[in-house]
Tab-separated table of N, CA and C in Angstrom:
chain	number	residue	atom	x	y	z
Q	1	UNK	N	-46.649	-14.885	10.810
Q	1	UNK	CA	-46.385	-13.931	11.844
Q	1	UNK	C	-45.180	-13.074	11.441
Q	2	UNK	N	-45.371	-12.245	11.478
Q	2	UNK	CA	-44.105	-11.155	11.118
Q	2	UNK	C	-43.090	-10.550	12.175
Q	3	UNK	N	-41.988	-11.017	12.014
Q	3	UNK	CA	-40.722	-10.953	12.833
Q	3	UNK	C	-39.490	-9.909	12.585
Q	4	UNK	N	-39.498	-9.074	13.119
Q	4	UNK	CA	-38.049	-8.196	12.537
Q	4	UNK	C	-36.900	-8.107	13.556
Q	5	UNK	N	-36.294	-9.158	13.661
Q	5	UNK	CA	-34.605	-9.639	14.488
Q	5	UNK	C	-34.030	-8.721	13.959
Q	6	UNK	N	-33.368	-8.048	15.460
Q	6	UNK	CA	-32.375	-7.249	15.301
Q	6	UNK	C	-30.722	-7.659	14.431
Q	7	UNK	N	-30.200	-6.993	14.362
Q	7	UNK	CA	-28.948	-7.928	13.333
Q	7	UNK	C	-27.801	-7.194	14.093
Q	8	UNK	N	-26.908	-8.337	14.586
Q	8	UNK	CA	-25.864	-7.305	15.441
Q	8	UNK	C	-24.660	-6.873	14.636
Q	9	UNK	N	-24.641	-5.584	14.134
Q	9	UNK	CA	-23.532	-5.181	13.235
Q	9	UNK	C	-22.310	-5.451	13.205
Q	10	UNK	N	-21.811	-6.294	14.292
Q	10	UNK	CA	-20.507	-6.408	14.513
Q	10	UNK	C	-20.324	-7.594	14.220
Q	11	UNK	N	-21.048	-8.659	14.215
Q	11	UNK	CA	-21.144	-10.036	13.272
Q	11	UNK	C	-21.232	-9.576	11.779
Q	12	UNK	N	-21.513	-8.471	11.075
Q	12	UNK	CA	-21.330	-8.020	9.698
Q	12	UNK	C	-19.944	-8.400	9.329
Q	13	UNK	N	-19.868	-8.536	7.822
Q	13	UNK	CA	-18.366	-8.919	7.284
Q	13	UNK	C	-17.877	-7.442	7.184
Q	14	UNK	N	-16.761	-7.105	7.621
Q	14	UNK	CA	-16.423	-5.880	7.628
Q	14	UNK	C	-15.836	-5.655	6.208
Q	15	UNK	N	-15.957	-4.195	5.393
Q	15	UNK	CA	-15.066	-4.284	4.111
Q	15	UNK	C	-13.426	-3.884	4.762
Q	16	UNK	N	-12.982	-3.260	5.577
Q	16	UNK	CA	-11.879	-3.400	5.740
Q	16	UNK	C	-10.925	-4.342	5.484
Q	17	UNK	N	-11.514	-5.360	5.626
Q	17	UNK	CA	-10.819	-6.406	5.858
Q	17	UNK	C	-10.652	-7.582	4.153
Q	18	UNK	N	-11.153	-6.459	3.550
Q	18	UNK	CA	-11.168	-6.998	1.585
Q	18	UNK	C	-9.501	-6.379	1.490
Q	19	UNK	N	-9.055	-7.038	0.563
Q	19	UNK	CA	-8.170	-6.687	-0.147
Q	19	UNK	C	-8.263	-5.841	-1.388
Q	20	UNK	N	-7.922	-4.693	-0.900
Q	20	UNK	CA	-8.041	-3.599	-2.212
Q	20	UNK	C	-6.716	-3.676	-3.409
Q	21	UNK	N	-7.414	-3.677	-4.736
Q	21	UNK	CA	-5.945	-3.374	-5.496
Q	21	UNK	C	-6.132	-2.360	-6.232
Q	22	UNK	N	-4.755	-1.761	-6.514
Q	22	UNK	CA	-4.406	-0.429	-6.683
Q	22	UNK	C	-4.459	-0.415	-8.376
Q	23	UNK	N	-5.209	0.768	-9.191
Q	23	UNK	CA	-5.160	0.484	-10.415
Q	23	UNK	C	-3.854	0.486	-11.056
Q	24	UNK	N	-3.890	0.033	-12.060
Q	24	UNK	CA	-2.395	0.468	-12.755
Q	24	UNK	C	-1.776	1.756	-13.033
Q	25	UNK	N	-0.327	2.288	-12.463
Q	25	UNK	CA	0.664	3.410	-12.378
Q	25	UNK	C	0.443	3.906	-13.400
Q	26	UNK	N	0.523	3.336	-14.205
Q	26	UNK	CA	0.285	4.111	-15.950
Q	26	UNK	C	-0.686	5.099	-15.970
Q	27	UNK	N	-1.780	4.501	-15.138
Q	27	UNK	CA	-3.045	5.841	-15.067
Q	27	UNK	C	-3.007	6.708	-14.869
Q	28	UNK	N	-1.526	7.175	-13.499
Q	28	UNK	CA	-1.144	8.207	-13.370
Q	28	UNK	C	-0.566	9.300	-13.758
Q	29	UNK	N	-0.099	8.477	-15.532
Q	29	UNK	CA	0.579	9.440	-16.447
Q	29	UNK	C	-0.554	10.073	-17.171
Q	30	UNK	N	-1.481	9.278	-17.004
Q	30	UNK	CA	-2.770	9.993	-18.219
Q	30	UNK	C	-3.203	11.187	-17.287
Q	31	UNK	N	-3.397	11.159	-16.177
Q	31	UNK	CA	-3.842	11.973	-14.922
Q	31	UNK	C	-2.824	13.176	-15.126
Q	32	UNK	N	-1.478	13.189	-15.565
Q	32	UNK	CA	-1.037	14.424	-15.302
Q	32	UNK	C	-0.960	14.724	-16.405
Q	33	UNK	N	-0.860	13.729	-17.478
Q	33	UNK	CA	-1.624	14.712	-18.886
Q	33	UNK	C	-2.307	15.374	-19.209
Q	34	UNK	N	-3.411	14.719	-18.878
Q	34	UNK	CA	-5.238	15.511	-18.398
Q	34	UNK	C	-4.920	16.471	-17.501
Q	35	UNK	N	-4.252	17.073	-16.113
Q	35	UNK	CA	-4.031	17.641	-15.739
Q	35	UNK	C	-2.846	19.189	-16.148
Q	36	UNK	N	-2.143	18.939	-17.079
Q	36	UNK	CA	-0.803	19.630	-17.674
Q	36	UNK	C	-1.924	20.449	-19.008
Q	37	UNK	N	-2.570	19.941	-19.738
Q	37	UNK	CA	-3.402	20.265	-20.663
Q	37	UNK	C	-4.461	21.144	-20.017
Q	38	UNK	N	-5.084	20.883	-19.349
Q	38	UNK	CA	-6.261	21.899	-18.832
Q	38	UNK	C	-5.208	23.267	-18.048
Q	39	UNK	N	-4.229	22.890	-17.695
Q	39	UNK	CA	-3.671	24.364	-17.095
Q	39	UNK	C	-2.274	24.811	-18.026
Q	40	UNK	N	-2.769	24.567	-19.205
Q	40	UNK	CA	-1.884	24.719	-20.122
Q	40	UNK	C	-2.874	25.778	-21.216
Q	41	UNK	N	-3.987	25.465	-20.998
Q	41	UNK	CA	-5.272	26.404	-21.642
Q	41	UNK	C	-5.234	27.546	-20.909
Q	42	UNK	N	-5.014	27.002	-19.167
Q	42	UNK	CA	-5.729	28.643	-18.567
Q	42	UNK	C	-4.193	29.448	-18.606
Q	43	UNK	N	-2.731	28.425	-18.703
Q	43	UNK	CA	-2.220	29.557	-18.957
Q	43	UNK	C	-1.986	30.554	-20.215
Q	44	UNK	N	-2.609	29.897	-21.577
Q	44	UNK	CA	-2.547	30.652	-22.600
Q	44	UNK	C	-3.623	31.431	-22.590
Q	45	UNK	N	-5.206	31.289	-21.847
Q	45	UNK	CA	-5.864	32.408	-21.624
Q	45	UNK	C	-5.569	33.672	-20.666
Q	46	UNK	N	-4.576	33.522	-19.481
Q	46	UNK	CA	-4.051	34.291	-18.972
Q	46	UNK	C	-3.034	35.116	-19.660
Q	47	UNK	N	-2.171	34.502	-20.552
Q	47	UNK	CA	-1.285	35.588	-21.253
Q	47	UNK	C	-2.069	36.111	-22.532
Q	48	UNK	N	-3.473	35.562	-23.236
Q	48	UNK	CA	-3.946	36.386	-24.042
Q	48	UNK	C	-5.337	37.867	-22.927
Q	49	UNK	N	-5.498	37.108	-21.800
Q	49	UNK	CA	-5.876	38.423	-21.452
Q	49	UNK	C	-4.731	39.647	-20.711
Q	50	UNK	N	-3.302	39.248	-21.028
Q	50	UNK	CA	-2.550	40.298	-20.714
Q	50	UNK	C	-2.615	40.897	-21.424
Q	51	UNK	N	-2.052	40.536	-22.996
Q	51	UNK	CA	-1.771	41.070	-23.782
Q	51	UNK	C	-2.902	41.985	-24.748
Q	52	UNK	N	-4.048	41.555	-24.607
Q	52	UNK	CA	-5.534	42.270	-25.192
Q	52	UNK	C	-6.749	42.911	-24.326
Q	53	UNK	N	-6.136	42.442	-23.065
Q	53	UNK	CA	-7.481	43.492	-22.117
Q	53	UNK	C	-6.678	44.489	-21.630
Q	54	UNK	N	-7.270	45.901	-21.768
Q	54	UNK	CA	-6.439	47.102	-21.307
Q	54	UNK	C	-6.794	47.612	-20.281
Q	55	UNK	N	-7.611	47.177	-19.710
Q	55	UNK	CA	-8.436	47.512	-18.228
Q	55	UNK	C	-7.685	47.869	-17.208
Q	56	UNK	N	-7.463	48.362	-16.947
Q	56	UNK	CA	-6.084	49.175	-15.898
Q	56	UNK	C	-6.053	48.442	-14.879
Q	57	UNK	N	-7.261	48.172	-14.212
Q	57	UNK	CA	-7.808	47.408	-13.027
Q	57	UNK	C	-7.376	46.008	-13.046
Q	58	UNK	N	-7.256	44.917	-14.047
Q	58	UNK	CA	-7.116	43.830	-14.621
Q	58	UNK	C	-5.454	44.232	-15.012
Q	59	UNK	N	-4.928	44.834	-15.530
Q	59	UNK	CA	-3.239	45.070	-16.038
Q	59	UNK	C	-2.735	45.202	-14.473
Q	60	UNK	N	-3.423	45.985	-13.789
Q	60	UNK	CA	-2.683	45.986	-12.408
Q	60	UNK	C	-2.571	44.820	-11.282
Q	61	UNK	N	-3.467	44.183	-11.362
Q	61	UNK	CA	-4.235	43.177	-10.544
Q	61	UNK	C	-3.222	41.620	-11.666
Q	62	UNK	N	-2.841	41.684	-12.564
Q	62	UNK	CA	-2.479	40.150	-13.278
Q	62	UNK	C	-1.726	39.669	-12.706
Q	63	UNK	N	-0.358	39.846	-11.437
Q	63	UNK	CA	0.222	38.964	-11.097
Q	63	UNK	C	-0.500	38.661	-10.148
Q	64	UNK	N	-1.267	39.288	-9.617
Q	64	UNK	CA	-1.374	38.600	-8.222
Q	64	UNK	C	-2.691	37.603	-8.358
Q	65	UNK	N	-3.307	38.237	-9.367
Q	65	UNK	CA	-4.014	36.881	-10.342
Q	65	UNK	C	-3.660	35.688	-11.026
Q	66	UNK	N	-2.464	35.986	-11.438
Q	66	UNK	CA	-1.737	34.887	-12.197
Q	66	UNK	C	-0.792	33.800	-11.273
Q	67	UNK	N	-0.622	34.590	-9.749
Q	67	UNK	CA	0.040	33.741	-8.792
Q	67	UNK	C	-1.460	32.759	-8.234
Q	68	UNK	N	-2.129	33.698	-7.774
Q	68	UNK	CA	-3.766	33.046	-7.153
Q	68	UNK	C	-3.930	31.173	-8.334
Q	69	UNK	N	-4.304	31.848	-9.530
Q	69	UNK	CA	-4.077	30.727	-10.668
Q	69	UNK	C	-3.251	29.521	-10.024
Q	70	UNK	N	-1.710	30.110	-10.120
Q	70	UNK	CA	-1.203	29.053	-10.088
Q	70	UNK	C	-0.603	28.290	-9.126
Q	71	UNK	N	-1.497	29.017	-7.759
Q	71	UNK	CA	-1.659	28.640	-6.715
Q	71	UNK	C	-2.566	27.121	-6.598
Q	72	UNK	N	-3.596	27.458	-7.393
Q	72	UNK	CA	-4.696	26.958	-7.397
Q	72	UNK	C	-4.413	25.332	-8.168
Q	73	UNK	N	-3.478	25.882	-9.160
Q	73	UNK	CA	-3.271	24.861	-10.172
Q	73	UNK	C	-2.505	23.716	-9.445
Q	74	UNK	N	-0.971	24.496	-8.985
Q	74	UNK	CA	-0.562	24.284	-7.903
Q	74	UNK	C	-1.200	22.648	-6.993
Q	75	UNK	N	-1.962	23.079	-6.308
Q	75	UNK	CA	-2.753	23.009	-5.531
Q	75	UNK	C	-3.503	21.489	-5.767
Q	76	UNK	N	-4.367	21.723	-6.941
Q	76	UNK	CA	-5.239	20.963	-8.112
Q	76	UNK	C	-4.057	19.623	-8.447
Q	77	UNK	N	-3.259	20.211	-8.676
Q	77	UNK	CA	-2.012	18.999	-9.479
Q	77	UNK	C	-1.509	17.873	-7.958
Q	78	UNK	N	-1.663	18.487	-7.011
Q	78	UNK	CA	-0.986	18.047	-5.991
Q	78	UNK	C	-1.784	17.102	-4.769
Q	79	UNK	N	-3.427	17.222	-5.258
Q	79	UNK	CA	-4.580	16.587	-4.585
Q	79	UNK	C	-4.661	15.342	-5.596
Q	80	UNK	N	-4.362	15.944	-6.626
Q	80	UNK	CA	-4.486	14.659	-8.112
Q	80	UNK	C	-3.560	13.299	-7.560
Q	81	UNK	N	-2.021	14.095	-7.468
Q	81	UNK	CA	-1.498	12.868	-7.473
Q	81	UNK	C	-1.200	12.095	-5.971
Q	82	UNK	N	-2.184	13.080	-5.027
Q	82	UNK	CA	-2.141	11.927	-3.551
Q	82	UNK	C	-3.556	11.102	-3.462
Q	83	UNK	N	-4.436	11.948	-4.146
Q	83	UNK	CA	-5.587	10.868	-4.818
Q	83	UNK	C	-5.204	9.446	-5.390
Q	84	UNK	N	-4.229	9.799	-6.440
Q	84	UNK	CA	-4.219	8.705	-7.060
Q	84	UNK	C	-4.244	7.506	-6.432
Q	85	UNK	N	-3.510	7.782	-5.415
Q	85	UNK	CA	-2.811	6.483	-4.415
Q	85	UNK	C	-4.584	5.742	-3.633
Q	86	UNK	N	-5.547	6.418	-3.316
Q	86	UNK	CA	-7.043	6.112	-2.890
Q	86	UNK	C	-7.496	5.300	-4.059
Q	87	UNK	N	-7.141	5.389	-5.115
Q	87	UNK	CA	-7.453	4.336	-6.375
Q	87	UNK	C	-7.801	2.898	-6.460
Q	88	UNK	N	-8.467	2.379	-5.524
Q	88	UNK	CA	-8.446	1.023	-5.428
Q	88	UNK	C	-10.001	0.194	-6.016
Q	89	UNK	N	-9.693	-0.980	-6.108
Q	89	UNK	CA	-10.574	-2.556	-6.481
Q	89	UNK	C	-10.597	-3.594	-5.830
Q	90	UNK	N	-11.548	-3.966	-5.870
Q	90	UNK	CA	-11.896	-5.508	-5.623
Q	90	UNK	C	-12.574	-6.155	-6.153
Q	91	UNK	N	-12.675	-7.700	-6.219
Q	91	UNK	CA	-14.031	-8.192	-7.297
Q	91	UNK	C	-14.333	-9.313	-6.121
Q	92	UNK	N	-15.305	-9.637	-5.198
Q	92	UNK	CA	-15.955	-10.675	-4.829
Q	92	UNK	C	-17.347	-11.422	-5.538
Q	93	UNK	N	-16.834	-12.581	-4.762
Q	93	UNK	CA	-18.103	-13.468	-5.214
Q	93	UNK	C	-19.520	-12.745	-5.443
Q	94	UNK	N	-19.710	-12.148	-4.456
Q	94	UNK	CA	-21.226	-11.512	-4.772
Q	94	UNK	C	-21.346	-9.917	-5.102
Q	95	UNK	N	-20.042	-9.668	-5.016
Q	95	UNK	CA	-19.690	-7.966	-5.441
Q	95	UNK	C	-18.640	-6.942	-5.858
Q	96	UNK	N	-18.448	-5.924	-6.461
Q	96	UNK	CA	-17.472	-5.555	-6.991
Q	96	UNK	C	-17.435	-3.747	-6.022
Q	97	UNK	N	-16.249	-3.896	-5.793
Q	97	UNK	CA	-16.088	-2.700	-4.648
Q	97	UNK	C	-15.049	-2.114	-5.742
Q	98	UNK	N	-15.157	0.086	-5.383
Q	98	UNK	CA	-14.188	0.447	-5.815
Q	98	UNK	C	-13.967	1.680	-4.984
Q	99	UNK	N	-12.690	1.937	-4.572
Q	99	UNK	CA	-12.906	3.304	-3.651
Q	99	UNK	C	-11.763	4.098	-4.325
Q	100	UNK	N	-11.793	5.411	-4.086
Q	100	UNK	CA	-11.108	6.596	-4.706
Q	100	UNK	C	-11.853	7.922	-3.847
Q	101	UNK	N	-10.942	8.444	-4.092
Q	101	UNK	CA	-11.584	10.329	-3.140
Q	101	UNK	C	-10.072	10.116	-1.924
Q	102	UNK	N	-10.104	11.525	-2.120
Q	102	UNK	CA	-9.137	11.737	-1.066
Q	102	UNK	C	-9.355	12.916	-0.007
Q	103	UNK	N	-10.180	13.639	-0.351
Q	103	UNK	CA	-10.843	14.838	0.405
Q	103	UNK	C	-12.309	14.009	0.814
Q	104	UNK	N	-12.828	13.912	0.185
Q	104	UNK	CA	-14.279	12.877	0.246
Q	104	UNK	C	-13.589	11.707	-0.650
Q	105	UNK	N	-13.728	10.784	0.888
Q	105	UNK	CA	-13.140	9.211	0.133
Q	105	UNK	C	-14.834	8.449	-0.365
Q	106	UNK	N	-14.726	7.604	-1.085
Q	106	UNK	CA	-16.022	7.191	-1.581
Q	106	UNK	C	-15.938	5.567	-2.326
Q	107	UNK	N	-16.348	4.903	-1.348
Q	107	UNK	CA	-16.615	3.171	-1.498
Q	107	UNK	C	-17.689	3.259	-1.983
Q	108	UNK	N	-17.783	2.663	-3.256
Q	108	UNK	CA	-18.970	2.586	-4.113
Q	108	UNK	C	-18.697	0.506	-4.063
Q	109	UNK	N	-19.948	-0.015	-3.569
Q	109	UNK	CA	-19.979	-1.567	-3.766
Q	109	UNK	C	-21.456	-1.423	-4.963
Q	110	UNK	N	-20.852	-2.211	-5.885
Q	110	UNK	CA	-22.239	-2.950	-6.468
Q	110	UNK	C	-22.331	-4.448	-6.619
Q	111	UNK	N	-23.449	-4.982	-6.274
Q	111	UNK	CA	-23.860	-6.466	-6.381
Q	111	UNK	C	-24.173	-7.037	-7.480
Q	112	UNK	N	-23.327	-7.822	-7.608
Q	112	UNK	CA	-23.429	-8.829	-9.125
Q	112	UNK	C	-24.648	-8.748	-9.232
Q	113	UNK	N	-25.602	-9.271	-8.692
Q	113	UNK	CA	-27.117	-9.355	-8.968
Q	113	UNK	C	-27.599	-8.157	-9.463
Q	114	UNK	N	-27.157	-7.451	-9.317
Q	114	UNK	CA	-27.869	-5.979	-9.491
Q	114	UNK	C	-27.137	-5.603	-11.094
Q	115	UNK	N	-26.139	-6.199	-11.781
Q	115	UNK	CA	-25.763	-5.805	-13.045
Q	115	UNK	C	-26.123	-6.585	-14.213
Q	116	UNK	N	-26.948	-5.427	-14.759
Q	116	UNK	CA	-27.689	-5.418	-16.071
Q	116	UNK	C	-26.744	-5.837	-17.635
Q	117	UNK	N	-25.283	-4.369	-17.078
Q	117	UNK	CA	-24.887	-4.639	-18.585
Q	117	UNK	C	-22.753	-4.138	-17.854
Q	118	UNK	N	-22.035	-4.583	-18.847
Q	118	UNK	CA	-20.602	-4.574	-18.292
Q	118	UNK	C	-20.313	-4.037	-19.466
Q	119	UNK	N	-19.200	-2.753	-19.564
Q	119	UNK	CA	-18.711	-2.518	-21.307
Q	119	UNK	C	-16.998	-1.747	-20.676
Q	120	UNK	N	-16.456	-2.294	-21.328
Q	120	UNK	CA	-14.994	-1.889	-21.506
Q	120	UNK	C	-15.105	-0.610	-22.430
Q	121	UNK	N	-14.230	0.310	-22.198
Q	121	UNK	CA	-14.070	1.536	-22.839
Q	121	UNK	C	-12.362	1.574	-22.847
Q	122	UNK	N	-12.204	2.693	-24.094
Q	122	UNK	CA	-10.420	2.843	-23.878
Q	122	UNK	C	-10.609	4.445	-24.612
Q	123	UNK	N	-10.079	5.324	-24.192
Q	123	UNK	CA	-9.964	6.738	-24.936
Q	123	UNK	C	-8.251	6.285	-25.686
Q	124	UNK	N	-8.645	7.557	-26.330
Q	124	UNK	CA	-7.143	7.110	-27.163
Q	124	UNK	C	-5.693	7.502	-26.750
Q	125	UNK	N	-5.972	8.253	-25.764
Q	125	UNK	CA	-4.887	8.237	-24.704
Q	125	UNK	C	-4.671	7.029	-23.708
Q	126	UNK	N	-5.950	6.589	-22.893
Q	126	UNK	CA	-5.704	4.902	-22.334
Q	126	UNK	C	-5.190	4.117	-23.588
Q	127	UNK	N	-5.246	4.271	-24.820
Q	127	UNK	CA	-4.772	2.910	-25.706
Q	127	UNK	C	-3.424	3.138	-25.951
Q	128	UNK	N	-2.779	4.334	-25.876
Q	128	UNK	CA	-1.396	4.935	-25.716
Q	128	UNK	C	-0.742	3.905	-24.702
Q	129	UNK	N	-1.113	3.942	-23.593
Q	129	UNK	CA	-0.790	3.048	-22.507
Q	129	UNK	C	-1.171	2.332	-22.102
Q	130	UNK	N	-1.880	1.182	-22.875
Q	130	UNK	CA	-2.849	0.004	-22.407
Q	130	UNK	C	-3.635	-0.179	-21.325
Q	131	UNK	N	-4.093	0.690	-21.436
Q	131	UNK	CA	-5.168	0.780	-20.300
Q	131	UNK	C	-6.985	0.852	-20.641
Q	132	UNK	N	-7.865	0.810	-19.896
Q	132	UNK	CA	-9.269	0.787	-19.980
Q	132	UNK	C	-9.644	1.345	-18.909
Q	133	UNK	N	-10.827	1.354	-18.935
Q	133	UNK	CA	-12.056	1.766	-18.229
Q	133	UNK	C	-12.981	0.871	-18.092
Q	134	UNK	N	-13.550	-0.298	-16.798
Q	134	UNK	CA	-14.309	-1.001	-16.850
Q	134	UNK	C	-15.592	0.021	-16.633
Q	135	UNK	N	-16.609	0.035	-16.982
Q	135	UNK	CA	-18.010	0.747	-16.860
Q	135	UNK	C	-19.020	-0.363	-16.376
Q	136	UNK	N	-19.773	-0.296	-15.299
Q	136	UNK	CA	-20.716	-1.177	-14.604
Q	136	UNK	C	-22.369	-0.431	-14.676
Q	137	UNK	N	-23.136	-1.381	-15.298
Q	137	UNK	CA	-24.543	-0.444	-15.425
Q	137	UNK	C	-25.202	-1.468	-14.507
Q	138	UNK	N	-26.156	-0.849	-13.830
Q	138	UNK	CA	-27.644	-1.368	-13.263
Q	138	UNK	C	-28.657	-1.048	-13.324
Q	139	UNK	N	-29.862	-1.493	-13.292
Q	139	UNK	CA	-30.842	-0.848	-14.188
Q	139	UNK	C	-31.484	0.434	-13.395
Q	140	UNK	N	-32.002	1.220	-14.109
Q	140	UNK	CA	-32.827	2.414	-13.558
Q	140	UNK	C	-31.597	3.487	-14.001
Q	141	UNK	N	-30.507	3.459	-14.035
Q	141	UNK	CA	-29.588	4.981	-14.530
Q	141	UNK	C	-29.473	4.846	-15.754
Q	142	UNK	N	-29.498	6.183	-15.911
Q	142	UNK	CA	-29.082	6.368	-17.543
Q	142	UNK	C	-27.529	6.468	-17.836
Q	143	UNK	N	-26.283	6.340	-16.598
Q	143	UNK	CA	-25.094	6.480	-16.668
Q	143	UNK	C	-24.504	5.409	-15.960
Q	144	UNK	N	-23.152	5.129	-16.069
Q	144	UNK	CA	-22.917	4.044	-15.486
Q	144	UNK	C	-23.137	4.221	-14.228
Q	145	UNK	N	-22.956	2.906	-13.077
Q	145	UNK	CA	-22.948	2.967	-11.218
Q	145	UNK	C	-21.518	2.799	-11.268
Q	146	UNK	N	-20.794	2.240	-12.122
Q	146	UNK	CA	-19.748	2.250	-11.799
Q	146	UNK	C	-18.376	2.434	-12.890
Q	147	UNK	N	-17.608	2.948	-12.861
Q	147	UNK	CA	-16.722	3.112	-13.553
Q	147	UNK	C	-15.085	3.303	-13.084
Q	148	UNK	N	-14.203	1.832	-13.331
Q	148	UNK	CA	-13.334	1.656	-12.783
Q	148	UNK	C	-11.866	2.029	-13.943
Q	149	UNK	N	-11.657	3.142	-13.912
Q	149	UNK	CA	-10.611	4.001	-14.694
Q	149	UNK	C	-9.161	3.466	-14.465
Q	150	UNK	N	-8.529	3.259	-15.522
Q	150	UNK	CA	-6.968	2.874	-14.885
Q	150	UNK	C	-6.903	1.129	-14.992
Q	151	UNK	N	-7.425	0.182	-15.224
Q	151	UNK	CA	-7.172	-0.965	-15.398
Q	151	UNK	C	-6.195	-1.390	-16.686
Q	152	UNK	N	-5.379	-2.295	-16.500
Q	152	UNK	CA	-4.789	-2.711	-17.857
Q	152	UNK	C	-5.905	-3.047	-18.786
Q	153	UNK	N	-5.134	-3.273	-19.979
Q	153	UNK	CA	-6.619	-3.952	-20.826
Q	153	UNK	C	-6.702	-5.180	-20.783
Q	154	UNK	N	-5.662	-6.047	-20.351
Q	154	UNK	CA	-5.779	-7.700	-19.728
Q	154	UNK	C	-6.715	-7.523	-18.720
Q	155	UNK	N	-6.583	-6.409	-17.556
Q	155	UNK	CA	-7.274	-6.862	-16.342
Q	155	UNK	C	-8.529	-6.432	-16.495
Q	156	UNK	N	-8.821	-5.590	-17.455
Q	156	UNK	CA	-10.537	-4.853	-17.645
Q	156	UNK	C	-11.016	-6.260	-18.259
Q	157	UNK	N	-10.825	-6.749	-19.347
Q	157	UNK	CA	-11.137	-7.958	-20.252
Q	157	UNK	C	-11.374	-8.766	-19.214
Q	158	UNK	N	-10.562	-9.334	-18.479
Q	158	UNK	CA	-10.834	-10.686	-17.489
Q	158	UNK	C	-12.102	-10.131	-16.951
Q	159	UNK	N	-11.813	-8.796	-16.262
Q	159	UNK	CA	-13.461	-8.875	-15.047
Q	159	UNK	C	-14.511	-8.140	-15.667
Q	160	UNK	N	-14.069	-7.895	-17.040
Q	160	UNK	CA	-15.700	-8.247	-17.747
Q	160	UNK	C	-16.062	-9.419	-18.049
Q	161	UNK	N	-15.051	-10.498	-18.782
Q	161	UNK	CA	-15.532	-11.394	-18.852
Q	161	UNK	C	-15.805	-12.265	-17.621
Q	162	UNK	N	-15.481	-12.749	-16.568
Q	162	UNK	CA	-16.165	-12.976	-15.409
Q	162	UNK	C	-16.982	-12.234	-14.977
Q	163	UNK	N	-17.426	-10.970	-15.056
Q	163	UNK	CA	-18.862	-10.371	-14.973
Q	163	UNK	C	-19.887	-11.066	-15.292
Q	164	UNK	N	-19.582	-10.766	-17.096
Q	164	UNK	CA	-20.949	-10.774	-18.090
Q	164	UNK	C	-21.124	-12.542	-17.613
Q	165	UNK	N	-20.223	-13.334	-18.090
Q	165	UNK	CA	-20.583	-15.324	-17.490
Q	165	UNK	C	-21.468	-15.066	-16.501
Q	166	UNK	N	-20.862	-14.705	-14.972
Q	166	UNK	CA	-21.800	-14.827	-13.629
Q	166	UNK	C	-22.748	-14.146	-13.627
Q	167	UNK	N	-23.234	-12.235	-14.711
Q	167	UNK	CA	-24.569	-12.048	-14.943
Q	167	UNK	C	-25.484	-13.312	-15.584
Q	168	UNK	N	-24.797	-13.270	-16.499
Q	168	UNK	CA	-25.630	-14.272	-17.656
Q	168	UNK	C	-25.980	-16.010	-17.611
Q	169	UNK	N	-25.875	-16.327	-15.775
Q	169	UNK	CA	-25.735	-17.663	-16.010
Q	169	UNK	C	-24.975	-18.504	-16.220
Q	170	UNK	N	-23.435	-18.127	-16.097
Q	170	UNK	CA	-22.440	-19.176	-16.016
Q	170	UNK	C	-22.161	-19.815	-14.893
Q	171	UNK	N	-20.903	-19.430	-14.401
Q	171	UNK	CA	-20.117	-20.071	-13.024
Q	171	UNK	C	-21.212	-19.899	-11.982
């Protein structure tokens, strides 16, 4: 006989009530690196289109273009580093939560059961500052579901290796 019981949401385990941890500070130096570099391009494309476009329209119009810019940049640099602080983790028994976004906040949970494959990454700026990138795959994407940026490389190592064990049949 087929039965579909209502489920009262408020008996649900709430995620509020997880303990989030904050990635490692260090991440935040790579963040304004990555950030100082990309507006370090648009300002050398802004002073090569001073100096080589003669467009009267464009020569007249550059500061108030070049303020707009670095308004923007401004702006860009200053969402970065109150973001940062939304940076959080968790690892439970049956799942691994990560939230970040600060304009659009965004709790991404994936279920142990549901992971296929776990791979540590480090760019060569994270290895500057010992840091990683845990990457979480499940099957059906061709990209990771999850990717947790900013971990030490002690703490990426541990919760891969307690990953891949509890995928693969350990604990």
């Amino acid at each position: 006989m087929f039965t579909n019981t209502q489920i009262d949401t408020n008996a649900l385990p709430q995620i509020d009530q997880v303990e989030l941890h904050p990635i490692d500070k260090a991440y935040l130096k790579i963040i304004v690196i990555n950030k100082l570099l990309v507006y370090g391009v648009i300002v050398l494309a802004l002073i090569l289109a001073k100096l080589f476009l003669v467009d009267v329209l464009i020569q007249s119009y550059f500061w108030l273009l070049a303020a707009a810019v670095g308004l923007l940049c401004l702006s860009n640099f200053m969402l970065a580093l109150l973001a940062f602080k939304k940076r959080m983790y968790a690892l439970r028994d049956k799942d691994v939560i990560y939230a970040h976004g600060l304009l659009i906040h965004r709790l991404t949970t994936v279920p142990i059961s549901r992971i296929q494959h776990i791979e540590t990454s480090r760019s060569w700026l994270s290895r500057q500052f010992g840091l990683a990138t845990l990457n979480i795959y499940t099957a059906g994407e061709s990209g990771s579901d999850l990717s947790i940026k900013g971990l030490s490389e002690a703490e990426a190592t541990r919760i891969n290796d307690f990953l891949s064990t509890t995928v693969n049949g350990g604990s």
